[in-house]
Amino acid sequence: MLNKILLWKERRYFWELSRKFLKDKYVGSVLGLSWAFITPLLLAGAITLVFTRVAKVSLPHYPLLVLSGILPWMYFSASLSEGAYSILNYSSFLKRFTFSPVIVPLSLSGANFLNLLLSIGVMLPIFILFNKSVLFLLPVLFFFLVLFFFLASGIMLTLAWSNVFLRDIGHLTSVGLLFWFWITPVFYTLSLVPERFLFYLYLNPLTPFMRIFHSILYRGVFPRPFDAYLSFLYTLVFWLIGYISFLKKIPEAKKRI
Amino acid sequence: MKETVIRLSDVELDYLTPFYFPGKKRHWEKIKALQNINIEIQKGESIALLGDNGAGKSTLLKIIAGILKPDKGTVQVEGKVRILSELGAGFNIEASGWENIFIQGSLFGFSRKEMEKKASKIAAFASLGKYLYAPLKAYSEGMYVRLAFSIGIYTDPDIFLVDDIITVGDIHFQEKCIQRLEKMREEGKTLVIVTHSLPLAERLSTKGIWLDEGKIAYVGPITEAAKSYLQLSKEKGKAFALEKEKLKIVFQEGKIFILWDNNLLSPYYGGYTTITKNNNAVISPLQKWKMEKYTPREIIARGDFLELPLSQTWKIKLISEREWEWEVIMEPTNKVKLEEVQTGLLLSEDYKFLWREKEREELPYYKGKEWKPFREEKDPSPFLISAHAGSACPAILWEPFLKFDKKQIFLSGEETGCKAFYWGWKAKEWMPGKHLIFSGRMQLIPPALLPLKQKKKAEGNIYRIEEGQIKIFSGEQEITAPGGLALLFEYQGQHYLPDAGKISRFFSEQEKEIKFTWENLPLYALFRIRDEKASLNWEIEIISEEKLALTNPRVVLNLLPFFDKWFTLREEGDFSKNLRWFPDTPAPTPFLSVKGEKCKLLCFSIEEKENIFSLIEKKKEMIILQHFKGYKVSIEKGRNLLFKGKVSLIEKENNFHQQREQERKETLRKLQEQGLEAGNISFFMDRGRGRIFCQGRELTSSWGLYVSILTPEGWRESFKGTWKVHKEKEGELVAEGRHFFLPLFQRWRIQVKDNRIEWSWEGRKEEEFNIREVHASLMLKDEYTEYFADQSNSFPEFEEDWTTIWEGRVKKSLQVKGGNLPSVSFAGSSRKGIIKISPSRLKGRVLEYRVAPNKMKFQGYIWIENTN
């Protein structure tokens, strides 16, 4: 029973399919996996350019801040936008293979997660160059990244099944992500935000995570306990909602694909 | 020990489907995909799921596979399940086939190591050649499917579920897959297949489950399940089968499937119709069909077009074990303009050759995806298509009864591999009412009988079919005159000559069927002929669209004038130059035979011994042997067996004559038994003619006692009819019958008392016709030398024609005397007497009375004097 719920038996499919999706993502392109860090670098460069030259943000090593935020954000954004359509796009998988349907969206998320680990791995020397302490914080970073995976996957699972019933969810997700980007402290710190907005910003489940990633990668310090607790809480809530609702709704959804 | 590996109990599943009806908001409807499904499948069983599209077969398969969860009920499956459906899933089109084997393997839960063992087997099975190392995007659809199927088949399932594998690749690969599945079955794996091919289902499985609208309609042995699927579903208005021996015609919702020995000859739509309006083709399977009549021999179904103000009525009729007919009537309710109306037939890829006369042409193999027109023409000759050598499919002759605007052939491309044949009408406005848009028949011909070479008359055969005529040969000499063996008749006062016959069916080299048609008549005749040594058996059947009556149908053998003698059972004679009719009298006779120096004795016999009137006729350059059947013969709607007989050349003439002698005696004995006897006098009715004997010697000659009727067409003697003789009371003989050439019923009553014969004749017109004169006559032997009317006189010499020697009012009677024969007196209810002598060949003295023509009644008395 526990096996069934926790999908322990199916872990192999998760692993195989994640790798497959990752390969599918870059297959045929010349630069291949390099895109895993070229994209965030370019995006970080653009943001830095805009905010240092145009908006005159004056934080020390600002590009480093942007980079430490943009990497997890890109994972999050890709997971959600791909995941929302996972059941629809990969319906044939659900019809051909007998593994649990939850494997498909999770593997998509997994593929993006591998992508994230890869890009962080490549960028790591830069972070370490600025803060040697990052090296020691790596296990903590990994722990929070995994936690982040569950949060993102939880939200994504909810979107994945609901998009089958209501196709608007998919479109809403792409618009929502645009909006979400700006209200998440990806390229800014909470110190730049007026205090009266802080409460609302913390309603965003990404806020504690971004603060954690900024702490570790940008500042090279241990995350603050408050953010850690909050990230636990958010992950638990969103994962449970996503996972349980997915398992409950997927038999119904299968009939519609 | 049996071990249940799949157990479904009370399984139910609903689908929610949105419907977007035009002009309405989307609305969701609950579709009951599966209801109340209870199935137990034992280990090692192979099951076929049968049913129409949408019956829930694939859904059931997915439930067994665990892909779908039932809304209600429980599913227990033990063992590793593999389902073959959604073949494309999980492939990476950028990666090579070889890599994809590993990707798929991993998704099926195999480690790379395990897959390495299997990969080479899979690759070998898929037989992709060098394409194995090319990215999938370079694959054709068929190659793609082959790879997918091969992977599925080699992933060692315990339970293997296959969703319609008939769509997999080319036939060679299909066969390979089927063999592989058979092997898996032998290995004790459990198989569940979904297929629309009943032969395949019967080959692969032992048990069948027939699903109908989500419910199990039948579970049992596969042959039974397949049968019930085909037959029982007729109650639901779906598949209806006509079956005779190996031929099975299945009508299903606007499609006709032809099966021969369980091989499907016409896949996909089979026989169907298509109508084009505004560049939009609507095919008959998309219509709503309703069964109007279903018998084991006939199907009448009506289909309504959903988009057009049209309906179609199809009549499908099984004619024999090799032949069926199809008629399509289109009925527009409004005036409608259509660009094209076509009736088509799709034939499986086994069919390769198109025949024209005696040549065949190979239809090209076409690799594209879209259908490709191959040929369009106006030639009205039937389609004759045959399969490649080694195929079990018979050749198909598709013959239309109408003249069409065009005749088309399409090639359907690699995917289906079909050849499509059409008869069609071009753009035209169709008025409301009934239009026959197709009528024709299809015959299945054993490939061995195709006219590959023009066949010479086979050794020993006495006939050949040439120019649509059945000709008879004696050795290498043709003895038939133009017309050969034929059927003639009159209909509504018109003579009809048949159009040349066509060989319409080959039963075997010895047995053929030839079809004769008559223009403007709703009927045709089939001559079935069968060879035997030195003889030809024939059978004539009339197939009519309606009930009607034919006048004097007769089977005729036209011969060249090689003959100088003729024989019937009772008579014989020489053909002499100026005579037309030989003999005048044989009715009925079982045979007519002629003999000449150039030709052996030819015997033209007929099996029926009653109701037949036979005639030998000589025209200038022709001798005509005819067997008539009745005056008006009613023809029922459908099939009517009219004649059956034989033409033979007789080798042993002596035997023939001995036999004839024997039969003649036998017949005479029988006739005498039926006759009357009193004192020295005896009388019997011989084929409508009264014959009088005294002390065993015959007094009458040729026609004996008879009546003749003069109509505007000429003399019609009473004996040219069918006769039934019986004794109504002791001493009274009654002979009744219908005339052959007049709508006349006749009755004779005869009594013999001592030396007197009292007789009466009565005729009843069954239809009005003109009578100018009626004569009652007695023809007596030429041994009588003198006649007596008002005074005694000698008979003159015979001449070629009839000669009247006396005519006048008779006081008492007409009398003849002479020779050693007792004198005969003849009196009757008329007083107008005539004395004649017959033409020389009949050798008769005739005493005659003229009867009032409006009175069809005559009574007479014959005295025989000096009986000692």
Short mmCIF file of C-alpha atoms in Angstrom, two decimals, chain A residues 4 12-13 16-17 20 23-24 27-28 91-99 101 165-166 251-252 254-256, chain B residues 13-16 28 62 65 67-68 71 83-87 89-92 94 103-104 106-109 148:
data_model
loop_
_atom_site.label_atom_id
_atom_site.label_comp_id
_atom_site.label_asym_id
_atom_site.label_seq_id
_atom_site.Cartn_x
_atom_site.Cartn_y
_atom_site.Cartn_z
CA LYS A 4 1.61 2.21 -4.19
CA ARG A 12 12.95 3.59 -12.23
CA TYR A 13 10.42 4.92 -14.70
CA GLU A 16 14.31 6.88 -17.18
CA LEU A 17 11.62 9.24 -18.29
CA LYS A 20 14.48 10.92 -21.74
CA LYS A 23 17.50 14.44 -23.82
CA ASP A 24 14.43 15.25 -25.89
CA VAL A 27 18.34 16.58 -29.01
CA GLY A 28 19.31 17.85 -32.43
CA SER A 91 -1.62 11.19 -23.38
CA SER A 92 -0.28 8.41 -25.59
CA PHE A 93 2.21 7.53 -22.84
CA LEU A 94 -0.66 7.02 -20.45
CA LYS A 95 -2.31 4.75 -22.97
CA ARG A 96 0.70 2.70 -23.92
CA PHE A 97 2.69 2.23 -20.74
CA THR A 98 1.40 0.80 -17.57
CA PHE A 99 3.33 2.88 -15.03
CA PRO A 101 0.26 8.39 -14.71
CA PHE A 165 -10.94 19.49 -17.54
CA LEU A 166 -10.57 23.18 -18.23
CA PRO A 251 -8.89 8.28 -13.72
CA GLU A 252 -11.58 10.76 -14.70
CA LYS A 254 -7.93 9.75 -18.62
CA LYS A 255 -11.35 9.26 -20.03
CA ARG A 256 -11.16 12.68 -21.61
CA LEU B 13 -17.06 2.71 -17.11
CA ASP B 14 -18.59 5.90 -18.38
CA TYR B 15 -17.08 8.49 -20.59
CA LEU B 16 -18.06 12.11 -20.55
CA TRP B 28 -21.61 17.00 -22.18
CA LYS B 62 -7.17 -0.61 -21.43
CA ALA B 65 -3.98 -3.28 -18.94
CA ILE B 67 -4.50 2.07 -18.01
CA LEU B 68 -8.07 2.93 -17.24
CA ASP B 71 -15.87 3.50 -12.28
CA ILE B 83 -0.66 -3.64 -24.31
CA LEU B 84 -0.01 -2.85 -27.93
CA SER B 85 -1.78 0.35 -28.72
CA GLU B 86 -0.72 3.95 -29.20
CA LEU B 87 2.26 2.57 -30.99
CA ALA B 89 4.22 6.81 -27.74
CA GLY B 90 7.58 7.15 -26.11
CA PHE B 91 9.59 7.31 -29.28
CA ASN B 92 12.12 9.96 -29.89
CA GLU B 94 15.35 12.35 -33.60
CA ILE B 103 14.37 4.02 -24.76
CA GLN B 104 11.19 2.00 -25.17
CA SER B 106 13.44 1.37 -20.35
CA LEU B 107 9.92 2.70 -20.36
CA PHE B 108 8.68 -0.84 -20.28
CA GLY B 109 10.83 -1.29 -17.21
CA ALA B 148 6.89 -0.30 -32.34
#
